CSV table of C-alpha atoms and ligand atoms in Angstrom, one decimal:
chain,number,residue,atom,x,y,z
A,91,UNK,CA,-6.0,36.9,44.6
A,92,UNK,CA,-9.7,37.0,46.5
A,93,UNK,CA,-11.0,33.8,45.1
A,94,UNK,CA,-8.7,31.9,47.5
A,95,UNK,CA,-8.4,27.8,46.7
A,96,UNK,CA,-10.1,25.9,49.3
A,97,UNK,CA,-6.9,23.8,49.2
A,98,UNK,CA,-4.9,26.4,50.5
A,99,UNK,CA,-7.0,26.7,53.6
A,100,UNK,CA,-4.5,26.4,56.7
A,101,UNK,CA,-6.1,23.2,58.7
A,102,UNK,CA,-5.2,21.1,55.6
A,103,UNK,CA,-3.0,18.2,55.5
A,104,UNK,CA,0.4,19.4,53.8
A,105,UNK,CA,1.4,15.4,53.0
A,106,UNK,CA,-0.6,12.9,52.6
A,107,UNK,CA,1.1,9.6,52.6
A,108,UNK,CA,-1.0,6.9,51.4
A,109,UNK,CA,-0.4,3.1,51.8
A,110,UNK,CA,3.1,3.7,50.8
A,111,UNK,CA,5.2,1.1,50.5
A,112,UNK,CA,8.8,0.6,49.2
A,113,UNK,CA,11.0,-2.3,48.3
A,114,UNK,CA,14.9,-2.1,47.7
A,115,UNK,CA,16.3,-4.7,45.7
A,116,UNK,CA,19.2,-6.5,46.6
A,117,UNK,CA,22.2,-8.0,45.2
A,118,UNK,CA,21.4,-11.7,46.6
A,119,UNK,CA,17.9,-10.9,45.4
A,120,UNK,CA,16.4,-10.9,48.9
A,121,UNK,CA,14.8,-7.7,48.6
A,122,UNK,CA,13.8,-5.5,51.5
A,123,UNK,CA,10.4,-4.1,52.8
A,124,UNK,CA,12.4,-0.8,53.8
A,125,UNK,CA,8.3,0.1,54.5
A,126,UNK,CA,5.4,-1.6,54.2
A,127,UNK,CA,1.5,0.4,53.9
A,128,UNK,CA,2.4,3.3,55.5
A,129,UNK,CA,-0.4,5.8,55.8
A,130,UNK,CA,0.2,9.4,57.3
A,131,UNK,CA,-1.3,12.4,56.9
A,132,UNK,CA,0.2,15.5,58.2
A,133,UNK,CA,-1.5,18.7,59.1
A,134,UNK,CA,-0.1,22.1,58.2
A,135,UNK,CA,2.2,23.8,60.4
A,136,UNK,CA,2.9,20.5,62.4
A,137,UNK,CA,6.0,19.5,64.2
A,138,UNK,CA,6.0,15.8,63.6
A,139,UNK,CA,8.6,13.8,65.2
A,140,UNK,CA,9.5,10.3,64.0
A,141,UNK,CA,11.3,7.5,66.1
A,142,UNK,CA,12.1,4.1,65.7
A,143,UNK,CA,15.1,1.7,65.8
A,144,UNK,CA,17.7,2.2,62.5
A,145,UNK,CA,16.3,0.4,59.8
A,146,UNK,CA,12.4,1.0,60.3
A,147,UNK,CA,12.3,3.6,57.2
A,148,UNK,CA,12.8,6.6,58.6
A,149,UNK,CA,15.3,8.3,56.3
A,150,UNK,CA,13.3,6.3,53.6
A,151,UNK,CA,10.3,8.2,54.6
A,152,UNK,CA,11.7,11.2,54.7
A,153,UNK,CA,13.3,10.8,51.0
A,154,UNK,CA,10.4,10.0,49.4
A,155,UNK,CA,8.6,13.2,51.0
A,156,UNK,CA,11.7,15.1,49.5
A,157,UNK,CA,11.1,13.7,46.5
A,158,UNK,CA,14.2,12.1,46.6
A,159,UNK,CA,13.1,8.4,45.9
A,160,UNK,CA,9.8,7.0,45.0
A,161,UNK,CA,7.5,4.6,46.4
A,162,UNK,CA,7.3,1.0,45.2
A,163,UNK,CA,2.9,1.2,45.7
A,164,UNK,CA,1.5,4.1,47.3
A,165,UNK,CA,1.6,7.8,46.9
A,166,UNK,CA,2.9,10.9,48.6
A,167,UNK,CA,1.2,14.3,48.2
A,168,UNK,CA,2.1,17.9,48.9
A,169,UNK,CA,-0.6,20.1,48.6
A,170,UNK,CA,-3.0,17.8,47.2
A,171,UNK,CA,-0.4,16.9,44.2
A,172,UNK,CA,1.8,13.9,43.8
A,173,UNK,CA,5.4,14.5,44.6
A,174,UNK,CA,7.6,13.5,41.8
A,175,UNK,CA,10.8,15.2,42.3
A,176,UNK,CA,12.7,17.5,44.9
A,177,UNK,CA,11.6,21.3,44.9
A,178,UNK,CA,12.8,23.9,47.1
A,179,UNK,CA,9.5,24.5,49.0
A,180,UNK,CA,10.5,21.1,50.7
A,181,UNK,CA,14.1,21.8,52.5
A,182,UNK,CA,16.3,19.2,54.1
A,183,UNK,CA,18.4,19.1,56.7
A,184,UNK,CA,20.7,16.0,57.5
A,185,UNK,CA,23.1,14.7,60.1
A,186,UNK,CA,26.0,15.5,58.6
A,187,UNK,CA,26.6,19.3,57.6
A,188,UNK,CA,27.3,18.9,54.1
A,189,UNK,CA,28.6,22.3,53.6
A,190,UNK,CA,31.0,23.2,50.7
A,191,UNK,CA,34.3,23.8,53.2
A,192,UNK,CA,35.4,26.3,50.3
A,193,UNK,CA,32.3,28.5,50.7
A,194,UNK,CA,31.7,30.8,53.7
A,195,UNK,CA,28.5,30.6,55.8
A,196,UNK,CA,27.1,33.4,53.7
A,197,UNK,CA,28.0,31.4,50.0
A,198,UNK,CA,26.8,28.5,51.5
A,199,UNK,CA,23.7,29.5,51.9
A,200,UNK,CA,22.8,31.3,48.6
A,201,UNK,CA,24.3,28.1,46.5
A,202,UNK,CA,21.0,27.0,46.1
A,203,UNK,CA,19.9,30.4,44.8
A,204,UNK,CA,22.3,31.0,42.8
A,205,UNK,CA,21.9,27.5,41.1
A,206,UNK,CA,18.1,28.7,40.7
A,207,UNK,CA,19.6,32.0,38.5
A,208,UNK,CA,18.8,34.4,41.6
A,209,UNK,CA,20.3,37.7,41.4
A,210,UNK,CA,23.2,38.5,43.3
A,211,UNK,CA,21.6,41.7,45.8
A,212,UNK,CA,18.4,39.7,46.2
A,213,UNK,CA,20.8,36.6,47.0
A,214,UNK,CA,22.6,38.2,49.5
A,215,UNK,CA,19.0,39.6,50.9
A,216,UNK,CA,17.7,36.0,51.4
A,217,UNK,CA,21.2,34.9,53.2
A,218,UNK,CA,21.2,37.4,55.1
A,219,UNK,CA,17.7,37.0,56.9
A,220,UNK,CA,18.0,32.9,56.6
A,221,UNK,CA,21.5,33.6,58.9
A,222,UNK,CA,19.9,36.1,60.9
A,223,UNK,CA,17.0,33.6,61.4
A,224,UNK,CA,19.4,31.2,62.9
A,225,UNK,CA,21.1,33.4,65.4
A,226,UNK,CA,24.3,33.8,62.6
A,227,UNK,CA,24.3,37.0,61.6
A,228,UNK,CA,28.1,37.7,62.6
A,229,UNK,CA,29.1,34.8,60.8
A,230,UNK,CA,28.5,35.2,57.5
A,231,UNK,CA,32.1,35.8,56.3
A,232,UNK,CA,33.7,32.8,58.4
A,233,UNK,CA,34.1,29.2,56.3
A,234,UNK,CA,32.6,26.0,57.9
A,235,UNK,CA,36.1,24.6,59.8
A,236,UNK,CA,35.9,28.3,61.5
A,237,UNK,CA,32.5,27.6,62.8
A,238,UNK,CA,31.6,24.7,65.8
A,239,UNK,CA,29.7,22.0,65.5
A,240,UNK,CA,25.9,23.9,66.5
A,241,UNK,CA,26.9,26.5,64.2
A,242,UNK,CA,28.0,24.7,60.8
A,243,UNK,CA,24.0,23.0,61.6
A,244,UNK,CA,22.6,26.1,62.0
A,245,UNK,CA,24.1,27.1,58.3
A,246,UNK,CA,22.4,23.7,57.2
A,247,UNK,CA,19.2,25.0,59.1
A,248,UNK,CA,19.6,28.4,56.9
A,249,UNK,CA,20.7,26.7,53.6
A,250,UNK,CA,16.7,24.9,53.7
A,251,UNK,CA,15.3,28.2,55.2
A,252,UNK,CA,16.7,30.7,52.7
A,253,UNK,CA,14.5,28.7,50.1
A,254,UNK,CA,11.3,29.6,51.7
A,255,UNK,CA,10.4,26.0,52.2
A,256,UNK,CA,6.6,25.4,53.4
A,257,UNK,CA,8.2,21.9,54.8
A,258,UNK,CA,11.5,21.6,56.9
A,259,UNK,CA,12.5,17.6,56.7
A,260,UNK,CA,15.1,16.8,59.0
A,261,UNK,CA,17.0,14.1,59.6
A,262,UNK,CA,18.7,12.9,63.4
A,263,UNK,CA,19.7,16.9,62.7
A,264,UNK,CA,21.3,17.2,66.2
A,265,UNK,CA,22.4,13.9,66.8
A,266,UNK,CA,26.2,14.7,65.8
A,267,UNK,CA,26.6,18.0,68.5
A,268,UNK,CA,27.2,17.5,72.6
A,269,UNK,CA,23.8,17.8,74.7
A,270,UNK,CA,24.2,21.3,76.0
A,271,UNK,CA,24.3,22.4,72.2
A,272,UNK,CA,21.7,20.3,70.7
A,273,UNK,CA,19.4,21.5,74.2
A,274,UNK,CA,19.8,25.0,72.1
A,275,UNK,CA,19.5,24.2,68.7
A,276,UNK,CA,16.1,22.6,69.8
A,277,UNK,CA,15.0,25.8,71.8
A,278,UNK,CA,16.2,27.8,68.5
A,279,UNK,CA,14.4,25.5,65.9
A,280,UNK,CA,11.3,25.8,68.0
A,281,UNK,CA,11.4,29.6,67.8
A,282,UNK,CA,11.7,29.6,64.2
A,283,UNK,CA,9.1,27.0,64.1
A,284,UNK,CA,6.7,29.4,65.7
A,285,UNK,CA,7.5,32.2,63.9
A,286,UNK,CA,7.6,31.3,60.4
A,287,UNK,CA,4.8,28.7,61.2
A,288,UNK,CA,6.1,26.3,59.1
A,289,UNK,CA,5.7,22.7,59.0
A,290,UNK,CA,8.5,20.0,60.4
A,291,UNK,CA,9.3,16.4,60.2
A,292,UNK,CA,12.1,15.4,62.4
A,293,UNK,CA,13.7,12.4,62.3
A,294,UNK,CA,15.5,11.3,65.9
A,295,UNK,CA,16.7,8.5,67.9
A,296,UNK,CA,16.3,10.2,70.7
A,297,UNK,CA,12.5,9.7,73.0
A,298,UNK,CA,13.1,13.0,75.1
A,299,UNK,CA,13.8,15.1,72.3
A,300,UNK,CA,11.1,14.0,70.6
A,301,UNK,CA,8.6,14.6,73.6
A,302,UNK,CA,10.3,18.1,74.1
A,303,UNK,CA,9.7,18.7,70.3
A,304,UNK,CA,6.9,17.1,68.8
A,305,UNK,CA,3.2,18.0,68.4
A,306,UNK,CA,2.9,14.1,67.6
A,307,UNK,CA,5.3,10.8,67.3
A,308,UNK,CA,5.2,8.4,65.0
A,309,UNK,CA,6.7,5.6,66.3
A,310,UNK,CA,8.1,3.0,63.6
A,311,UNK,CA,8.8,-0.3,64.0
A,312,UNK,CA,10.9,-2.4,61.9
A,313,UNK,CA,11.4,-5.5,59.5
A,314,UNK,CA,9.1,-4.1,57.5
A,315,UNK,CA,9.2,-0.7,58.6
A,316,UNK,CA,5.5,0.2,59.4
A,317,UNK,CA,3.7,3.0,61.9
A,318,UNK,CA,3.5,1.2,64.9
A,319,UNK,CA,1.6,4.0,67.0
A,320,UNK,CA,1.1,8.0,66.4
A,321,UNK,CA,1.6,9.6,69.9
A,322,UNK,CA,-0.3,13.1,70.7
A,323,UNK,CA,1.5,15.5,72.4
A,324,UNK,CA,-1.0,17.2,74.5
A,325,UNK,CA,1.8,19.2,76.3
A,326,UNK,CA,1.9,23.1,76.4
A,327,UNK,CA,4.6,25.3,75.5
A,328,UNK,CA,7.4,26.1,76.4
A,329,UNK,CA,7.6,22.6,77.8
A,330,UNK,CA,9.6,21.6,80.9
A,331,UNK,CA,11.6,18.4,80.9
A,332,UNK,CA,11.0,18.7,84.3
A,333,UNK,CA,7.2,18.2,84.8
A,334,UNK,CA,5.4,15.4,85.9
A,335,UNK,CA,3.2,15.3,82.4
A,336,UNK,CA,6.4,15.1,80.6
A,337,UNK,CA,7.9,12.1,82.8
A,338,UNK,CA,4.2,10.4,81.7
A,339,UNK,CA,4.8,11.1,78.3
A,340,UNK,CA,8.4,9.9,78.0
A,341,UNK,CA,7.3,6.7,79.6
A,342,UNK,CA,4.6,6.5,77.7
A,343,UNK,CA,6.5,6.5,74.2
A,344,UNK,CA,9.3,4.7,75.3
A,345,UNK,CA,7.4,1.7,76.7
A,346,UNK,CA,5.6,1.8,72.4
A,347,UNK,CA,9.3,1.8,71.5
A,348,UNK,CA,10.0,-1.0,73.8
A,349,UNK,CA,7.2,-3.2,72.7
A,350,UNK,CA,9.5,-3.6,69.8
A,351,UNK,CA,11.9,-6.1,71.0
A,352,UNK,CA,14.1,-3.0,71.0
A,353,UNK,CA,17.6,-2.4,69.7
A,354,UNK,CA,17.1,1.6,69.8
A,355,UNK,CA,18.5,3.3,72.1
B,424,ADP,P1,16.2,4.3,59.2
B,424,ADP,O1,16.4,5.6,58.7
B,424,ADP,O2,15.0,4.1,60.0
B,424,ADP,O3,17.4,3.7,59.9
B,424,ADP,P2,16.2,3.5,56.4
B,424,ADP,O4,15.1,4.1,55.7
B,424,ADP,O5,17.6,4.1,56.2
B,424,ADP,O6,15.9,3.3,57.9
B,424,ADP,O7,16.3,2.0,55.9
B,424,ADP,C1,15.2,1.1,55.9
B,424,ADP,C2,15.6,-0.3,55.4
B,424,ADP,O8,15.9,-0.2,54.0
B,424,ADP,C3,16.8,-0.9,56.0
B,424,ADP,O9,16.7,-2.3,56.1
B,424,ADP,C4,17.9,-0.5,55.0
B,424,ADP,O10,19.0,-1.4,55.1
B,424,ADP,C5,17.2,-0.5,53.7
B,424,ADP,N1,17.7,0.5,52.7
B,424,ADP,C6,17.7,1.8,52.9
B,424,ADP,N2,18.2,2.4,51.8
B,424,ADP,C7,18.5,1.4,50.9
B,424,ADP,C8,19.1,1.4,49.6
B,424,ADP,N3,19.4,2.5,48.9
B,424,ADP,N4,19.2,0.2,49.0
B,424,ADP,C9,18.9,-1.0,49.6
B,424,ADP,N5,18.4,-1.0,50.9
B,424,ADP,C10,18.2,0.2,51.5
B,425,MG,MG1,18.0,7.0,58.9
């Protein structure tokens, strides 16, 4: 309507995580600081990257802005609200494809619709354009173990984008294809990313794909997971591997990561 919420303004932070913490219990009773007052607050239309050495919290991070798992103290906001649950406006994307292997591309990606009571012609609309989006738009009839690697996490990529999300979460997404492919996907995700002007948090292990991705790092450090240092970006785009500035930034994050007594890669 005109009377536009101020909180809808586009310079607004999206998330706001606020002196979360979260404890897993354990069977021995030793429980674990899987994060420990982590405070974080995340601009609209972002591409955050996150790094640190497995075990620092990442994923746990990333579930809890899913809505996946709660914090111990703390709280995580979307939009100014408390998350308390998953909704479709936040869109995940994991390592592994988890696609149905009995669906095809196409099915795969209006599941979620169709478990939301979405018509079958506007369905096949939204699949249509989240394929398209993704460079799949001759696909959509074959089933996953037709498709390679790149391509069953491009469905993934469309199975979050065919929701509409506001937020993309993704976790190590391109860890699992061979480095020519995952060079593309980034390339591809960063087109999307400027088009739709949506907001990303990406989970990686990996310093140079964070530097080539990233408007900021956060780089985590472990045991208890905690922000150990938010790196800006100040690169332009399309960025080049290649450049000087870039070399100065990789070195820069990965001498943070190696502060850490290290067992990252
Ligand atoms: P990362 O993604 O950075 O590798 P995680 O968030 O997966 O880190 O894990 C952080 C810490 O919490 C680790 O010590 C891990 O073993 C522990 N952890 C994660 N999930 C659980 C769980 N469901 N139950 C108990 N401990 C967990
Ligand atoms: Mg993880």
């Amino acid at each position: 309507g005109p009377d536009a919420s101020p909180a809808r303004q586009s310079k607004q932070h999206i998330v706001e995580i606020d002196n979360v913490s979260k404890l897993y219990p354990s069977a021995e009773g030793k429980a674990t600081w899987a994060l420990l007052d982590v405070s974080l607050a995340i601009p609209d239309g972002e591409f955050i990257c996150a790094i640190g050495p497995s075990g620092c919290g990442k994923t746990t991070l990333l579930n809890m802005i899913a809505g996946f798992i709660d914090p111990t103290h703390g709280e995580v906001r979307f939009d100014g609200e408390r998350i308390t649950g998953a909704a479709p406006e936040r869109g995940v994307v994991f390592q592994e494809y988890a696609l149905f292997p009995w669906l095809t591309a196409q099915r795969n990606v209006e599941f979620g619709l169709k478990m939301q009571g979405m018509g079958k012609a506007e369905r096949r609309d939204r699949a249509a354009e989240a394929l398209e989006m993704v460079g799949l738009g001759g696909a959509a009839k074959r089933y996953p173990f037709e498709l390679s690697g790149g391509m069953r996490q491009r469905v993934a990529v469309a199975r979050a984008l065919v929701n509409h999300p506001r937020i993309l979460l993704m976790d190590e997404p391109f860890a699992a294809v061979d480095a020519l492919t995952r060079s593309t996907l980034q390339t591809e995700l960063l087109r999307i990313w400027e088009d739709i002007g949506i907001t990303i948090f990406f989970i990686t292990h990996n310093i140079e794909e964070a530097v080539y991705l990233g408007d900021r790092i956060l780089v985590m450090s472990p045991n208890p997971g905690r922000v150990q240092e938010v790196v800006d970006v100040d690169l332009p785009r399309p960025r080049q591997r290649s450049d000087a500035e870039f070399g100065k930034l990789y070195a820069q994050v990965s001498g943070i990561f190696h502060q850490q007594g290290d067992s990252g890669d």
